[in-house]
CSV table of C-alpha atoms in Angstrom, one decimal:
chain,number,residue,atom,x,y,z
A,26,UNK,CA,207.7,57.7,99.1
A,27,UNK,CA,206.4,54.4,100.4
A,28,UNK,CA,208.0,50.9,100.0
A,29,UNK,CA,205.8,49.7,97.1
A,30,UNK,CA,206.6,52.8,95.0
A,31,UNK,CA,210.3,52.4,95.6
A,32,UNK,CA,210.2,48.8,94.7
A,33,UNK,CA,208.2,49.5,91.6
A,34,UNK,CA,210.7,52.2,90.4
A,35,UNK,CA,213.7,49.9,91.0
A,36,UNK,CA,212.0,47.1,89.0
A,37,UNK,CA,211.3,49.4,86.2
A,38,UNK,CA,215.0,50.6,86.1
A,39,UNK,CA,216.2,47.0,86.1
A,40,UNK,CA,213.8,46.0,83.3
A,41,UNK,CA,214.9,49.0,81.2
A,42,UNK,CA,218.5,48.1,81.6
A,43,UNK,CA,218.3,44.4,81.2
A,44,UNK,CA,215.3,44.2,78.7
A,45,UNK,CA,213.9,41.1,80.5
A,46,UNK,CA,210.5,40.5,82.1
A,47,UNK,CA,210.1,41.1,85.8
A,48,UNK,CA,207.4,40.7,88.4
A,49,UNK,CA,206.3,43.0,91.2
A,50,UNK,CA,204.4,41.6,94.2
A,51,UNK,CA,203.9,38.3,92.4
A,52,UNK,CA,202.4,39.9,89.2
A,53,UNK,CA,204.1,40.2,85.9
A,54,UNK,CA,204.7,43.7,84.6
A,55,UNK,CA,202.8,44.0,81.3
A,56,UNK,CA,200.6,46.4,79.5
A,57,UNK,CA,198.6,43.6,77.9
A,58,UNK,CA,195.1,43.1,79.1
A,59,UNK,CA,194.0,40.0,80.9
A,60,UNK,CA,191.2,39.7,78.4
A,61,UNK,CA,193.4,39.6,75.3
A,62,UNK,CA,192.8,36.8,72.9
A,63,UNK,CA,196.1,34.9,73.6
A,64,UNK,CA,195.1,34.9,77.3
A,65,UNK,CA,191.5,33.8,76.7
A,66,UNK,CA,192.5,31.2,74.1
A,67,UNK,CA,196.1,30.2,74.7
A,68,UNK,CA,196.1,27.2,72.3
A,69,UNK,CA,194.3,28.9,69.5
A,70,UNK,CA,195.7,30.1,66.2
A,71,UNK,CA,195.3,33.8,65.3
A,72,UNK,CA,196.3,33.3,61.7
A,73,UNK,CA,193.8,32.8,59.0
A,74,UNK,CA,193.9,29.4,57.4
A,75,UNK,CA,191.6,27.1,55.4
A,76,UNK,CA,190.9,23.8,57.1
A,77,UNK,CA,190.5,20.7,54.9
A,78,UNK,CA,187.0,20.4,53.4
A,79,UNK,CA,184.6,17.8,54.9
A,80,UNK,CA,183.6,14.8,52.8
A,81,UNK,CA,180.9,15.7,50.3
A,82,UNK,CA,177.4,14.9,51.3
A,83,UNK,CA,174.9,12.9,49.4
A,84,UNK,CA,172.0,15.4,49.5
A,85,UNK,CA,173.9,18.1,47.6
A,86,UNK,CA,173.4,20.6,50.4
A,87,UNK,CA,175.8,23.3,51.7
A,88,UNK,CA,178.0,21.7,54.4
A,89,UNK,CA,179.2,24.9,56.0
A,90,UNK,CA,182.7,24.8,54.5
A,91,UNK,CA,183.9,28.2,53.2
A,92,UNK,CA,187.4,28.1,51.5
A,93,UNK,CA,189.3,31.1,52.9
A,94,UNK,CA,191.6,31.2,49.9
A,95,UNK,CA,188.6,32.1,47.6
A,96,UNK,CA,187.6,35.1,49.7
A,97,UNK,CA,189.0,38.7,49.6
A,98,UNK,CA,189.2,40.0,53.1
A,99,UNK,CA,190.0,43.6,54.1
A,100,UNK,CA,190.1,45.3,57.4
A,101,UNK,CA,189.3,48.9,58.2
A,102,UNK,CA,188.6,51.2,61.2
A,103,UNK,CA,185.3,50.4,63.0
A,104,UNK,CA,182.7,53.0,63.7
A,105,UNK,CA,180.9,53.7,66.9
A,106,UNK,CA,182.1,54.0,70.5
A,107,UNK,CA,185.3,52.3,71.7
A,108,UNK,CA,187.7,54.9,72.8
A,109,UNK,CA,191.2,55.4,71.3
A,110,UNK,CA,191.3,51.7,70.4
A,111,UNK,CA,188.9,52.4,67.5
A,112,UNK,CA,191.2,54.9,66.0
A,113,UNK,CA,194.3,52.7,66.1
A,114,UNK,CA,193.2,49.2,65.2
A,115,UNK,CA,191.6,48.0,62.0
A,116,UNK,CA,188.9,45.6,63.3
A,117,UNK,CA,186.1,46.1,60.9
A,118,UNK,CA,186.0,43.1,58.4
A,119,UNK,CA,184.9,43.3,54.8
A,120,UNK,CA,184.5,39.9,53.1
A,121,UNK,CA,183.8,39.7,49.4
A,122,UNK,CA,183.8,37.1,46.7
A,123,UNK,CA,182.3,36.5,43.2
A,124,UNK,CA,179.1,34.7,43.8
A,125,UNK,CA,178.7,33.3,40.3
A,126,UNK,CA,182.1,31.6,40.6
A,127,UNK,CA,181.7,30.2,44.1
A,128,UNK,CA,181.8,26.5,43.2
A,129,UNK,CA,181.8,25.6,47.0
A,130,UNK,CA,178.1,26.5,47.0
A,131,UNK,CA,175.8,24.0,45.4
A,132,UNK,CA,174.7,25.0,41.9
A,133,UNK,CA,170.9,25.1,42.7
A,134,UNK,CA,171.5,27.2,45.8
A,135,UNK,CA,173.9,29.5,44.0
A,136,UNK,CA,171.4,30.2,41.3
A,137,UNK,CA,168.8,31.1,43.9
A,138,UNK,CA,171.3,33.4,45.7
A,139,UNK,CA,172.0,35.2,42.4
A,140,UNK,CA,168.3,36.0,42.0
A,141,UNK,CA,167.6,36.9,45.7
A,142,UNK,CA,170.8,38.9,46.2
A,143,UNK,CA,170.8,40.7,42.8
A,144,UNK,CA,170.5,44.1,44.4
A,145,UNK,CA,173.5,43.4,46.7
A,146,UNK,CA,175.9,42.2,44.0
A,147,UNK,CA,178.2,44.8,42.4
A,148,UNK,CA,178.7,45.2,38.7
A,149,UNK,CA,181.9,43.2,38.9
A,150,UNK,CA,179.9,40.3,40.4
A,151,UNK,CA,181.1,40.7,44.0
A,152,UNK,CA,179.0,40.0,47.0
A,153,UNK,CA,179.9,41.9,50.2
A,154,UNK,CA,179.5,41.0,53.9
A,155,UNK,CA,180.7,43.4,56.6
A,156,UNK,CA,181.0,43.0,60.4
A,157,UNK,CA,182.2,45.3,63.1
A,158,UNK,CA,180.4,43.6,66.0
A,159,UNK,CA,183.4,43.4,68.2
A,160,UNK,CA,186.8,45.0,68.6
A,161,UNK,CA,188.6,41.9,67.3
A,162,UNK,CA,189.5,41.1,63.8
A,163,UNK,CA,189.2,37.3,64.3
A,164,UNK,CA,185.8,37.6,66.0
A,165,UNK,CA,184.4,39.9,63.4
A,166,UNK,CA,185.7,37.6,60.7
A,167,UNK,CA,183.9,34.7,62.4
A,168,UNK,CA,180.8,36.8,62.6
A,169,UNK,CA,180.9,37.6,58.9
A,170,UNK,CA,181.4,34.0,57.9
A,171,UNK,CA,178.5,33.0,60.1
A,172,UNK,CA,176.3,35.6,58.4
A,173,UNK,CA,177.3,34.1,55.0
A,174,UNK,CA,176.4,30.6,56.2
A,175,UNK,CA,173.1,31.8,57.5
A,176,UNK,CA,172.2,33.5,54.1
A,177,UNK,CA,173.1,30.3,52.2
A,178,UNK,CA,171.2,28.0,54.6
A,179,UNK,CA,168.2,30.3,54.5
A,180,UNK,CA,167.9,29.9,50.8
A,181,UNK,CA,168.2,26.1,51.1
A,182,UNK,CA,165.5,26.1,53.8
A,183,UNK,CA,163.1,27.8,51.4
A,184,UNK,CA,163.0,24.6,49.3
A,185,UNK,CA,160.0,23.4,51.2
A,186,UNK,CA,158.4,20.0,50.7
A,187,UNK,CA,155.1,19.8,48.7
A,188,UNK,CA,152.1,21.0,50.7
A,189,UNK,CA,150.1,18.5,52.6
A,190,UNK,CA,146.5,17.5,51.9
A,191,UNK,CA,145.3,19.6,54.9
A,192,UNK,CA,147.1,22.7,53.5
A,193,UNK,CA,145.6,22.1,50.0
A,194,UNK,CA,142.1,21.8,51.6
A,195,UNK,CA,142.6,25.1,53.5
A,196,UNK,CA,143.6,26.8,50.3
A,197,UNK,CA,140.6,25.4,48.4
A,198,UNK,CA,138.1,26.6,51.1
A,199,UNK,CA,139.8,30.0,51.2
A,200,UNK,CA,139.4,30.3,47.4
A,201,UNK,CA,135.8,29.2,47.5
A,202,UNK,CA,135.0,31.7,50.3
A,203,UNK,CA,136.7,34.5,48.3
A,204,UNK,CA,134.7,33.6,45.2
A,205,UNK,CA,131.4,33.7,47.2
A,206,UNK,CA,132.2,37.0,48.7
A,207,UNK,CA,133.1,38.4,45.3
A,208,UNK,CA,129.8,37.2,43.7
A,209,UNK,CA,127.8,38.5,46.7
A,210,UNK,CA,129.4,41.9,46.4
A,211,UNK,CA,128.8,41.9,42.6
A,212,UNK,CA,125.1,41.1,43.1
A,213,UNK,CA,124.8,43.9,45.7
A,214,UNK,CA,126.3,46.4,43.3
A,215,UNK,CA,124.0,45.3,40.5
A,216,UNK,CA,121.0,45.7,42.8
A,217,UNK,CA,122.1,49.2,43.7
A,218,UNK,CA,122.3,50.1,40.1
A,219,UNK,CA,118.9,48.6,39.3
A,220,UNK,CA,117.3,50.6,42.2
A,221,UNK,CA,118.7,53.8,40.7
A,222,UNK,CA,116.7,53.3,37.5
A,223,UNK,CA,113.2,54.8,37.3
A,224,UNK,CA,110.1,52.7,36.7
A,225,UNK,CA,109.6,51.8,33.1
A,226,UNK,CA,106.6,50.7,30.9
A,227,UNK,CA,104.1,53.0,32.8
A,228,UNK,CA,101.7,55.1,30.7
A,229,UNK,CA,100.7,58.4,32.1
């Protein structure tokens, strides 16, 4: 048994008897990964909370604020590869809320979402968003909220400005060209039918 192994065993015996934290060769004895969230973001909060809403805008647009207290969030086991961690931790996030009652979405945008997302809304009026992108609850929740923001902003982006004169001119020329092609095809078919008929008014 070498010196490092003996030192390691002695430290483990001391830690089991005293219950404190010890170090071996300048490193803290711990089973926590160096890539855990509290090591990557030591000053961050891991609890879910709702920040204060930003001041209302003047253009009646969605400002990105989502009140967490109006969402129903559940966690479950993720699918796909991930080792034993997948079988022990609920990292998949399901976010749902009643879209018709979401007063934090502008009224005009909410009505458009009710029409566009009609097939994704349950009979009870709930709209679901799921995320199992990572093996972290907080990161999956952030991903689900960003998906929701993207859906809302995509509907606001469809409120395009009136077409320009150049666009209108292109549409007019396209319609005229389609009308000419239709008339030309119609004349061609009429000529084919006329050629099928035998000569008339000839006395034999």
